[in-house]
Amino acid sequence: EVQLVESGGGLVQAGGSLRLSCAASGFTFDGYGIGWFRQAPGKEREGVACISSVDGATYYADSVKGRFTISSDNAKNMVFLQMNSLKPDDTAVYYCAAGPPIGALSGSLWLGSRNGMDYWGKGRLVTVSL
């Protein structure tokens, strides 16, 4: 059975840091683009960051560039999202996703292709308070 299971997140004050982890089972990252999306209440799900399993290239939404870092451990089939300098606007449910190879798309297109993902995790809530 294919699964993506997120962990981490929680409640933090503005300016603080949190780390999300995502563990995959039932498939390997090889050949997939792996990334994080988020969905705030009343808003559409948006791409946050993604990483190529082929060359490790990373791409970020402008809203998180310089504050968030995506990384992966392909041997362990895990991907991580380190979130620093968090803002209340970062409050959302964060989802791990596996989709098309990023080499076939630009990173920005991949982040905008939420309907094209193959696998999704169930999400983890991140709440940033003032």
Coordinates of C-alpha atoms in Angstrom, one line a residue:
E1 CA 0.0 0.0 0.0
V2 CA 1.3 3.4 -1.0
Q3 CA 1.5 5.9 1.9
L4 CA 2.9 9.3 2.6
V5 CA 2.9 10.0 6.4
E6 CA 3.7 13.4 7.7
S7 CA 4.9 14.2 11.2
G8 CA 6.0 17.3 13.0
G9 CA 4.3 20.7 12.9
G10 CA 2.2 22.1 15.7
L11 CA 1.9 25.5 17.4
V12 CA 4.6 28.1 17.4
Q13 CA 4.9 31.8 18.0
A14 CA 5.6 34.1 15.1
G15 CA 9.4 34.2 14.4
G16 CA 9.8 30.6 15.6
S17 CA 10.7 27.4 13.7
L18 CA 9.1 24.1 13.0
R19 CA 10.2 21.0 11.0
L20 CA 7.9 18.7 9.1
S21 CA 8.9 15.2 8.0
C22 CA 7.3 12.9 5.5
A23 CA 7.9 9.2 5.2
A24 CA 7.0 7.2 2.1
S25 CA 6.1 3.5 2.0
G26 CA 5.0 1.3 -0.8
F27 CA 7.0 3.1 -3.4
T28 CA 10.4 4.8 -3.7
F29 CA 11.2 8.4 -4.5
D30 CA 13.2 7.5 -7.6
G31 CA 11.9 9.4 -10.6
Y32 CA 9.4 11.4 -8.6
G33 CA 9.2 15.0 -7.7
I34 CA 8.5 15.4 -4.0
G35 CA 7.1 18.4 -2.4
W36 CA 5.0 20.2 0.2
F37 CA 1.7 21.9 -0.3
R38 CA -0.4 23.8 2.2
Q39 CA -4.0 24.8 2.6
A40 CA -5.2 27.6 4.8
P41 CA -8.8 27.8 5.9
G42 CA -10.9 29.1 3.0
K43 CA -8.1 29.1 0.6
E44 CA -6.9 26.8 -2.2
R45 CA -4.1 24.3 -1.7
E46 CA -0.8 25.9 -2.8
G47 CA 2.6 24.6 -3.6
V48 CA 5.3 25.5 -1.1
A49 CA 8.5 23.7 -2.0
C50 CA 9.6 20.8 -4.0
I51 CA 12.7 18.7 -4.6
S52 CA 13.9 16.6 -7.5
S53 CA 14.7 13.0 -6.6
V54 CA 17.1 12.9 -9.6
D55 CA 19.5 15.8 -8.9
G56 CA 18.3 17.3 -5.7
A57 CA 17.3 20.6 -7.2
T58 CA 14.9 22.6 -5.0
Y59 CA 12.2 25.1 -5.8
Y60 CA 10.2 27.4 -3.5
A61 CA 7.1 29.6 -3.6
D62 CA 8.0 33.2 -3.4
S63 CA 6.1 33.5 -0.1
V64 CA 8.5 31.1 1.7
K65 CA 11.8 31.7 -0.2
G66 CA 14.6 32.3 2.2
R67 CA 12.7 31.0 5.2
F68 CA 11.8 27.4 4.3
T69 CA 14.2 24.6 3.3
I70 CA 13.2 21.4 1.7
S71 CA 15.5 18.4 1.9
S72 CA 15.3 14.6 1.3
D73 CA 16.9 11.4 2.3
N74 CA 16.2 9.1 -0.7
A75 CA 17.8 6.1 1.1
K76 CA 15.2 6.4 3.8
N77 CA 12.4 7.6 1.5
M78 CA 11.9 10.7 3.6
V79 CA 11.5 14.4 2.8
F80 CA 11.7 17.3 5.2
L81 CA 10.6 20.9 5.4
Q82 CA 12.4 23.2 7.8
M83 CA 10.4 26.3 8.4
N84 CA 12.1 29.3 10.0
S85 CA 10.9 32.8 10.7
L86 CA 7.3 31.6 10.7
K87 CA 4.5 34.1 10.2
P88 CA 0.8 33.9 11.1
D89 CA 0.2 33.7 7.3
D90 CA 2.0 30.4 7.3
T91 CA -0.8 28.8 9.3
A92 CA -2.2 26.0 7.3
V93 CA -2.4 22.2 6.9
Y94 CA 0.7 21.1 5.2
Y95 CA 0.7 18.1 2.9
C96 CA 3.4 16.0 1.5
A97 CA 3.0 15.0 -2.2
A98 CA 4.8 12.9 -4.8
G99 CA 4.3 13.7 -8.5
P100 CA 5.8 14.0 -11.9
P101 CA 9.6 14.3 -12.3
I102 CA 10.5 18.0 -11.8
G103 CA 12.8 17.8 -14.8
A104 CA 9.7 17.5 -17.0
L105 CA 8.3 20.7 -15.6
S106 CA 9.8 23.8 -14.2
G107 CA 9.8 24.0 -10.4
S108 CA 7.2 26.7 -10.5
L109 CA 4.9 24.7 -12.8
W110 CA 5.3 21.6 -10.5
L111 CA 4.3 23.7 -7.5
G112 CA 1.3 24.9 -9.4
S113 CA 0.2 21.4 -10.5
R114 CA -1.6 20.2 -7.4
N115 CA -4.1 18.3 -9.5
G116 CA -1.2 16.3 -11.1
M117 CA 0.2 14.7 -8.0
D118 CA 0.2 10.9 -7.8
Y119 CA 0.2 10.5 -4.0
W120 CA -0.7 12.7 -1.0
G121 CA -0.2 12.5 2.7
K122 CA -3.1 13.3 5.1
G123 CA -1.6 16.6 6.2
R124 CA -0.2 18.1 9.4
L125 CA -1.5 21.3 11.0
V126 CA 0.9 24.2 11.5
T127 CA -0.4 27.1 13.6
V128 CA 1.6 30.3 14.0
S129 CA 0.4 32.7 16.6
L130 CA 1.2 36.3 17.1

